[in-house]
Amino acid sequence: MTTTVPATGADRLDLAALVAAREPGRPLASPFYTSPAVFDADVAGVLAHTWLFVATEAELREPGDFLTVEVGSWSVIVVRDDDEVVRAFHNVCRHRGARILDERAGSVGNIVCGYHRWTYASDGSLLHAGDQPAGFDKSCFGLRSVHLRVVAGLVFVCLAPEPPTDFDEVAAVVAPYLLPHQLHRTKVAAQVDLVEEANWKLVMENNRECYHCEGGHPELICTFFPTYGYAEDAIPARLRPAHERYLRAEAELERACEERGMPYRAVEDLQDRVSAFRVQREALDGAGESYTLDGRSASRRLLGDLDSPRLGRLSLHTQPNAWFHFLADHAVTFSVLPISADRTLVRTTWLVHEDAEEGVDYDVEHLTHVWRETNEQDSAFCARAQQGVSSPAYLPGPYAASEYQVDAFTSWYLDRTKEHLAR
């Protein structure tokens, strides 16, 4: 099938030909990262047809709490209604289509369009529409709902009329890993929005490998073993000492998890399902407790009913747009929200126990230091990559073996694009 989509100017782009031309084991061609037309196809055909991580329940603690999320030209309201059910709606008034809520987050009694004051309840039903004729049926003009799922405190939405059906299987696998952290009993300690000058796929690809960590993330590798992604028999000699520490720490972690009945083994399905994911609890270096420079806890209050700070990192990755780290003392979530072909919003949220007191149990600067620095470093790497793939001289080179998850992500992306072209 040949499908052309408008590119910049008068050019037209053969997306199917681009997909077919991809050489396995190498990055995507330049237009996948630079073309506004491909970006539009990504939003319509990939992002709108998959489950997107958009928030945590901790951001919607009380009835009326809401947040808005932008994905390309889509805007979604996520709100906790008066019955404490978390719902999602298109941020489009049913009158003349005006954007209803502009704020990033807040709290409302009712949802009121600022244009002609059409007023909706937090469950989306239309309460008031002034000056309508007799016989106007308000029940026909509630807000259009968006599919929403909450998995152990993580909020996902899907913009498609028929969302992927494999998400229940993923939730059943992932939830037991998350439940000990009791995210429903957390609060937001900090949230940082970082706009990266790069295509969303470069941002995701950068996160799927640690090939760059050894030289690029001095704060992170104080606790994150730089051998991530390497096969046992392919670890470079210079990283052997770190690997030996990893093996000792991992053996201790496995014993701790088995004593507590906590799942820790890797489950990885990054390419062969629509709702692709990876989950695993792994040991941390240093004191082995948290993402701090010495590896010790950043919050005195542990999450949930956890009884030890030394439980490593539970890391979760969900395609197309998120990754997570759950420690004993706090959690960090990352959502990737594409803005344009060459700009991406990365929203990072730090969660602590709901009863933890700032200045007593944790210090925000200390809590967030490692990932704020790491995010800035990743942002610079992604911007460099964007500059490179935009050059006429760019030719995709081979992935290293430790970058197999990047290869899986790009292959998954191409499969979703093929599905889009076939619809």
Coordinates of C-alpha atoms in Angstrom, one line a residue:
M1 CA 0.0 0.0 0.0
T2 CA 1.3 3.4 -0.9
T3 CA 0.2 6.2 1.3
T4 CA 1.3 9.7 0.8
V5 CA 1.0 12.4 3.5
P6 CA 1.8 16.1 3.0
A7 CA 5.2 17.1 4.1
T8 CA 6.6 20.5 4.4
G9 CA 6.0 22.8 1.4
A10 CA 4.8 21.2 -1.7
D11 CA 6.7 18.0 -1.1
R12 CA 4.8 14.8 -0.4
L13 CA 6.1 11.9 1.7
D14 CA 5.6 8.2 1.0
L15 CA 5.3 7.0 4.6
A16 CA 4.8 3.3 3.6
A17 CA 8.0 3.4 1.5
L18 CA 9.9 5.0 4.4
V19 CA 8.6 2.2 6.7
A20 CA 9.6 -0.5 4.2
A21 CA 13.0 1.0 3.7
R22 CA 14.0 0.7 7.3
E23 CA 17.1 -1.4 7.8
P24 CA 16.8 -3.7 10.8
G25 CA 19.2 -3.1 13.6
R26 CA 19.6 0.6 12.7
P27 CA 17.8 3.8 13.7
L28 CA 15.0 5.3 11.7
A29 CA 15.5 7.5 8.7
S30 CA 15.6 11.3 9.1
P31 CA 11.9 12.1 8.2
F32 CA 10.7 10.0 11.1
Y33 CA 12.3 12.5 13.4
T34 CA 12.0 15.7 11.4
S35 CA 8.9 15.7 9.2
P36 CA 5.8 17.5 10.4
A37 CA 3.8 15.2 8.2
V38 CA 5.2 12.1 10.0
F39 CA 4.6 13.8 13.3
D40 CA 0.9 14.2 12.4
A41 CA 0.8 10.6 11.4
D42 CA 2.4 9.6 14.7
V43 CA -0.2 11.5 16.7
A44 CA -3.2 10.2 14.6
G45 CA -2.0 6.7 14.0
V46 CA 0.3 5.7 16.9
L47 CA -0.3 7.9 19.9
A48 CA -4.1 8.1 19.5
H49 CA -4.4 4.3 19.2
T50 CA -2.4 3.3 22.3
W51 CA -2.7 3.8 26.0
L52 CA -0.9 6.9 27.1
F53 CA 0.3 7.5 30.7
V54 CA -0.9 11.0 31.7
A55 CA -1.0 11.3 35.5
T56 CA -1.0 9.6 38.9
E57 CA -4.0 9.4 41.2
A58 CA -2.0 11.5 43.6
E59 CA -2.5 14.5 41.3
L60 CA -6.2 14.0 41.6
R61 CA -6.7 13.5 45.3
E62 CA -10.0 15.3 45.9
P63 CA -13.3 15.5 44.0
G64 CA -13.1 18.3 41.5
D65 CA -9.3 18.0 41.1
F66 CA -8.4 18.1 37.4
L67 CA -5.5 18.3 35.0
T68 CA -5.3 18.8 31.3
V69 CA -3.0 17.0 28.9
E70 CA -2.1 18.0 25.4
V71 CA -1.1 15.4 22.8
G72 CA -0.6 17.1 19.4
S73 CA -3.8 18.9 18.7
W74 CA -5.7 16.8 21.2
S75 CA -6.6 18.2 24.6
V76 CA -7.9 16.0 27.4
I77 CA -9.4 16.8 30.8
V78 CA -8.7 14.3 33.5
V79 CA -10.9 14.9 36.6
R80 CA -12.0 13.2 39.8
D81 CA -15.8 13.4 39.9
D82 CA -18.0 13.9 42.9
D83 CA -18.2 10.1 43.4
E84 CA -14.4 10.0 43.4
V85 CA -14.2 8.3 40.1
V86 CA -11.4 9.4 37.8
R87 CA -12.7 10.3 34.4
A88 CA -11.4 11.7 31.1
F89 CA -13.1 14.0 28.6
H90 CA -12.2 15.8 25.4
N91 CA -11.5 19.4 26.3
V92 CA -13.9 20.6 23.7
C93 CA -17.2 22.3 24.5
R94 CA -20.3 20.6 23.0
H95 CA -21.7 24.0 22.0
R96 CA -19.3 25.5 19.4
G97 CA -16.2 23.6 20.2
A98 CA -14.3 26.1 22.4
R99 CA -11.4 24.9 24.5
I100 CA -13.0 24.6 28.0
L101 CA -10.1 24.5 30.5
D102 CA -6.8 26.3 29.9
E103 CA -5.1 25.6 33.2
R104 CA -2.6 22.8 33.5
A105 CA -4.3 21.7 36.8
G106 CA -6.6 22.9 39.4
S107 CA -9.9 22.2 41.2
V108 CA -13.5 22.9 40.0
G109 CA -17.0 22.5 41.3
N110 CA -18.4 22.3 37.8
I111 CA -16.6 22.5 34.5
V112 CA -17.6 25.8 32.8
C113 CA -16.8 26.8 29.3
G114 CA -15.6 30.4 29.4
Y115 CA -17.2 31.3 26.0
H116 CA -21.0 30.9 26.5
R117 CA -21.0 29.5 30.0
W118 CA -22.1 26.0 29.1
T119 CA -21.7 24.2 32.4
Y120 CA -20.9 20.5 32.9
A121 CA -20.8 18.4 36.1
S122 CA -17.5 16.6 36.9
D123 CA -19.0 13.4 35.5
G124 CA -19.3 15.2 32.1
S125 CA -23.1 15.6 32.1
L126 CA -24.4 19.0 30.8
L127 CA -26.0 21.0 33.6
H128 CA -26.7 24.3 32.0
A129 CA -26.8 25.8 28.5
G130 CA -28.5 29.2 28.4
D131 CA -31.0 30.4 25.9
Q132 CA -31.7 27.1 24.2
P133 CA -35.1 26.4 22.7
A134 CA -37.8 24.4 24.3
G135 CA -37.2 20.7 23.8
F136 CA -33.4 21.1 24.0
D137 CA -32.2 17.8 25.5
K138 CA -29.2 18.4 27.7
S139 CA -28.6 14.7 28.0
C140 CA -27.5 14.6 24.4
F141 CA -24.7 17.2 24.9
G142 CA -22.5 15.9 27.7
L143 CA -18.7 16.1 27.3
R144 CA -17.3 13.4 25.1
S145 CA -15.6 10.8 27.2
V146 CA -12.1 9.5 26.7
H147 CA -11.2 5.9 27.6
L148 CA -9.4 5.9 30.9
R149 CA -7.7 3.1 33.0
V150 CA -6.2 3.4 36.5
V151 CA -3.5 0.7 37.2
A152 CA -2.4 0.7 40.8
G153 CA -2.5 4.5 40.9
L154 CA -1.2 5.2 37.4
V155 CA -3.7 6.9 35.0
F156 CA -3.7 6.0 31.3
V157 CA -6.0 7.3 28.6
C158 CA -6.6 6.2 25.0
L159 CA -8.0 8.5 22.4
A160 CA -9.2 5.9 20.0
P161 CA -12.8 4.8 19.8
E162 CA -11.7 1.3 20.3
P163 CA -8.6 1.1 22.6
P164 CA -6.2 -1.8 22.4
T165 CA -7.6 -4.8 24.2
D166 CA -4.4 -6.2 25.5
F167 CA -4.1 -3.6 28.2
D168 CA -5.9 -5.8 30.8
E169 CA -3.2 -8.4 30.3
V170 CA -0.5 -5.9 30.9
A171 CA -2.3 -4.5 34.0
A172 CA -2.6 -8.0 35.5
V173 CA 1.2 -8.5 35.2
V174 CA 2.3 -5.0 36.3
A175 CA -0.1 -4.3 39.2
P176 CA 1.4 -6.9 41.6
Y177 CA 4.8 -5.2 41.3
L178 CA 3.3 -1.8 42.0
L179 CA 0.8 -2.6 44.8
P180 CA 3.3 -2.7 47.7
H181 CA 4.2 1.0 47.0
Q182 CA 0.5 2.0 47.5
L183 CA 0.5 4.9 45.1
H184 CA -3.0 5.9 46.2
R185 CA -1.5 6.9 49.5
T186 CA 1.1 9.3 48.0
K187 CA 1.2 13.0 47.3
V188 CA 3.1 15.1 44.8
A189 CA 6.3 16.4 46.3
A190 CA 7.5 18.0 43.0
Q191 CA 6.7 18.1 39.4
V192 CA 9.0 19.5 36.6
D193 CA 8.0 20.1 33.0
L194 CA 11.0 20.1 30.6
V195 CA 10.6 20.9 26.9
E196 CA 13.2 18.9 25.0
E197 CA 14.3 20.1 21.5
A198 CA 13.8 16.7 20.0
N199 CA 11.3 14.4 18.4
W200 CA 9.4 12.3 20.9
K201 CA 10.8 9.0 19.6
L202 CA 14.4 10.2 20.2
V203 CA 13.3 11.0 23.8
M204 CA 12.0 7.5 24.2
E205 CA 14.9 5.8 22.5
N206 CA 17.3 7.7 24.7
N207 CA 15.6 6.2 27.7
R208 CA 15.7 2.7 26.4
E209 CA 19.5 2.3 26.7
C210 CA 22.2 3.1 29.1
Y211 CA 25.0 3.0 26.6
H212 CA 25.4 6.7 27.3
C213 CA 25.1 6.6 31.1
E214 CA 28.7 5.8 32.0
G215 CA 29.9 9.0 30.4
G216 CA 26.8 11.1 30.5
H217 CA 25.1 10.7 33.8
P218 CA 27.6 11.1 36.7
E219 CA 24.8 11.6 39.3
L220 CA 22.7 8.7 38.1
I221 CA 25.4 6.1 38.0
C222 CA 26.2 6.7 41.7
T223 CA 23.3 4.2 42.1
F224 CA 22.2 3.0 38.7
F225 CA 24.5 0.2 37.5
P226 CA 25.9 1.2 34.1
T227 CA 25.8 -2.4 33.0
Y228 CA 22.1 -2.1 32.2
G229 CA 21.3 -3.7 28.9
Y230 CA 24.5 -5.7 28.6
A231 CA 24.4 -9.5 28.2
E232 CA 26.4 -11.3 30.9
D233 CA 29.1 -12.4 28.4
A234 CA 29.4 -8.9 26.8
I235 CA 30.2 -6.7 29.8
P236 CA 33.3 -4.7 29.0
A237 CA 36.3 -5.3 31.3
R238 CA 36.1 -1.7 32.7
L239 CA 32.6 -2.4 33.9
R240 CA 33.4 -5.8 35.5
P241 CA 33.9 -4.3 39.0
A242 CA 30.4 -2.6 38.8
H243 CA 28.9 -5.8 37.5
E244 CA 30.4 -7.8 40.5
R245 CA 28.8 -5.3 42.8
Y246 CA 25.5 -5.6 40.9
L247 CA 25.5 -9.4 41.3
R248 CA 26.1 -9.2 45.1
A249 CA 23.4 -6.5 45.5
E250 CA 21.0 -8.4 43.2
A251 CA 21.3 -11.6 45.2
E252 CA 20.6 -9.7 48.4
L253 CA 17.6 -7.9 46.8
E254 CA 16.1 -11.2 45.5
R255 CA 16.3 -12.6 49.0
A256 CA 14.6 -9.6 50.4
C257 CA 11.8 -9.7 47.8
E258 CA 11.2 -13.5 48.3
E259 CA 11.0 -13.0 52.1
R260 CA 8.3 -10.4 51.5
G261 CA 6.5 -12.1 48.6
M262 CA 7.3 -9.2 46.2
P263 CA 7.7 -9.9 42.5
Y264 CA 11.0 -8.8 41.1
R265 CA 11.8 -10.9 37.9
A266 CA 11.9 -9.1 34.6
V267 CA 8.9 -9.4 32.3
E268 CA 9.7 -7.9 29.0
D269 CA 7.3 -7.6 26.0
L270 CA 8.5 -4.6 24.0
Q271 CA 7.6 -5.4 20.5
D272 CA 5.0 -8.1 20.0
R273 CA 2.0 -6.4 21.6
V274 CA 0.3 -3.0 21.1
S275 CA 0.6 -2.2 24.9
A276 CA 4.3 -3.0 25.0
F277 CA 6.0 -2.9 28.4
R278 CA 8.9 -3.9 30.6
V279 CA 8.9 -4.3 34.4
Q280 CA 11.6 -5.5 36.8
R281 CA 12.8 -4.8 40.3
E282 CA 16.6 -4.4 40.3
A283 CA 19.3 -3.6 42.9
L284 CA 20.8 -0.1 43.3
D285 CA 24.5 0.6 43.9
G286 CA 25.8 2.5 46.9
A287 CA 23.6 2.1 49.9
G288 CA 21.0 0.6 47.6
E289 CA 18.0 2.5 48.9
S290 CA 17.2 5.4 46.6
Y291 CA 18.2 7.7 43.8
T292 CA 20.5 9.9 45.8
L293 CA 24.3 10.5 45.5
D294 CA 25.1 8.0 48.2
G295 CA 22.1 5.8 47.6
R296 CA 20.5 6.5 51.0
S297 CA 16.8 7.3 51.3
A298 CA 15.6 10.8 50.4
S299 CA 12.4 10.5 52.5
R300 CA 12.2 9.2 56.0
R301 CA 8.6 7.9 55.4
L302 CA 8.6 4.8 53.3
L303 CA 5.8 4.2 50.8
G304 CA 2.9 2.0 51.7
D305 CA 3.7 -0.6 54.4
L306 CA 7.2 -1.3 53.2
D307 CA 9.4 -2.2 56.1
S308 CA 12.9 -1.7 54.6
P309 CA 14.4 1.1 52.5
R310 CA 16.7 -1.3 50.8
L311 CA 14.4 -2.7 48.1
G312 CA 16.1 -1.4 45.0
R313 CA 14.3 0.2 42.1
L314 CA 11.1 -1.2 40.6
S315 CA 11.4 0.1 37.0
L316 CA 8.5 0.1 34.6
H317 CA 8.4 1.1 30.9
T318 CA 5.2 1.4 28.9
Q319 CA 5.0 2.3 25.2
P320 CA 4.6 4.7 23.7
N321 CA 5.2 7.4 26.3
A322 CA 6.3 6.6 29.8
W323 CA 8.8 5.2 32.3
F324 CA 8.8 4.9 36.0
H325 CA 11.0 4.2 39.0
F326 CA 9.5 3.1 42.3
L327 CA 11.7 3.1 45.3
A328 CA 10.9 2.3 48.9
D329 CA 10.9 5.9 49.9
H330 CA 9.5 7.7 46.8
A331 CA 8.4 7.2 43.2
V332 CA 9.3 9.1 40.1
T333 CA 7.1 9.0 37.0
F334 CA 8.0 10.4 33.5
S335 CA 5.4 11.1 30.8
V336 CA 6.5 12.0 27.2
L337 CA 4.0 14.4 25.6
P338 CA 4.8 15.3 22.0
I339 CA 4.5 18.9 21.0
S340 CA 5.7 19.0 17.4
A341 CA 8.1 17.1 15.2
D342 CA 11.1 18.5 17.0
R343 CA 9.8 19.4 20.5
T344 CA 8.6 17.2 23.3
L345 CA 7.4 17.8 26.8
V346 CA 8.8 15.5 29.5
R347 CA 6.9 15.7 32.7
T348 CA 8.6 14.3 35.8
T349 CA 6.7 13.8 39.0
W350 CA 8.1 12.9 42.4
L351 CA 5.7 11.2 44.8
V352 CA 6.2 10.6 48.6
H353 CA 4.1 9.1 51.3
E354 CA 1.0 11.2 51.9
D355 CA 2.0 11.9 55.5
A356 CA 5.6 12.8 54.7
E357 CA 6.3 16.4 55.7
E358 CA 8.5 18.6 53.6
G359 CA 11.4 19.9 55.6
V360 CA 10.9 17.2 58.2
D361 CA 10.8 13.9 56.3
Y362 CA 12.3 15.1 53.0
D363 CA 14.0 18.0 51.3
V364 CA 12.7 18.7 47.7
E365 CA 16.1 19.7 46.4
H366 CA 17.7 16.5 47.8
L367 CA 14.8 14.3 46.6
T368 CA 14.9 15.6 43.1
H369 CA 18.6 16.3 42.5
V370 CA 19.6 13.1 40.6
W371 CA 16.7 13.1 38.2
R372 CA 16.7 16.8 37.6
E373 CA 20.4 16.6 36.6
T374 CA 19.8 13.5 34.6
N375 CA 16.9 14.9 32.8
E376 CA 18.8 18.0 31.8
Q377 CA 21.7 15.8 30.6
D378 CA 19.3 13.7 28.6
S379 CA 17.7 16.8 27.1
A380 CA 21.0 17.9 25.8
F381 CA 21.8 14.5 24.3
C382 CA 18.4 14.4 22.6
A383 CA 18.8 17.9 21.2
R384 CA 22.2 16.9 19.8
A385 CA 20.6 13.8 18.2
Q386 CA 17.8 16.0 16.7
Q387 CA 20.4 18.3 15.2
G388 CA 22.3 15.3 13.8
V389 CA 19.3 13.5 12.2
S390 CA 18.2 16.8 10.7
S391 CA 21.5 17.0 8.8
P392 CA 21.6 16.0 5.1
A393 CA 24.7 14.0 6.1
Y394 CA 22.8 11.7 8.5
L395 CA 23.0 8.0 7.8
P396 CA 21.6 5.5 10.4
G397 CA 24.4 3.5 12.0
P398 CA 24.3 0.2 13.8
Y399 CA 22.9 -0.3 17.3
A400 CA 25.2 -1.7 19.9
A401 CA 24.0 -5.0 21.5
S402 CA 23.2 -3.2 24.7
E403 CA 20.7 -1.0 22.7
Y404 CA 18.4 -3.9 21.9
Q405 CA 15.5 -2.2 23.7
V406 CA 15.9 0.8 21.3
D407 CA 15.7 -1.5 18.4
A408 CA 12.6 -3.1 19.9
F409 CA 11.0 0.3 20.4
T410 CA 11.6 1.5 16.8
S411 CA 10.4 -1.9 15.5
W412 CA 7.3 -1.6 17.6
Y413 CA 6.7 1.9 16.4
L414 CA 7.0 0.8 12.7
D415 CA 4.4 -2.0 13.4
R416 CA 2.0 0.6 14.8
T417 CA 2.6 2.8 11.8
K418 CA 1.9 -0.1 9.4
E419 CA -1.4 -0.7 11.3
H420 CA -2.2 3.0 10.8
L421 CA -1.5 2.8 7.1
A422 CA -3.8 -0.2 6.8
R423 CA -6.8 1.3 8.5

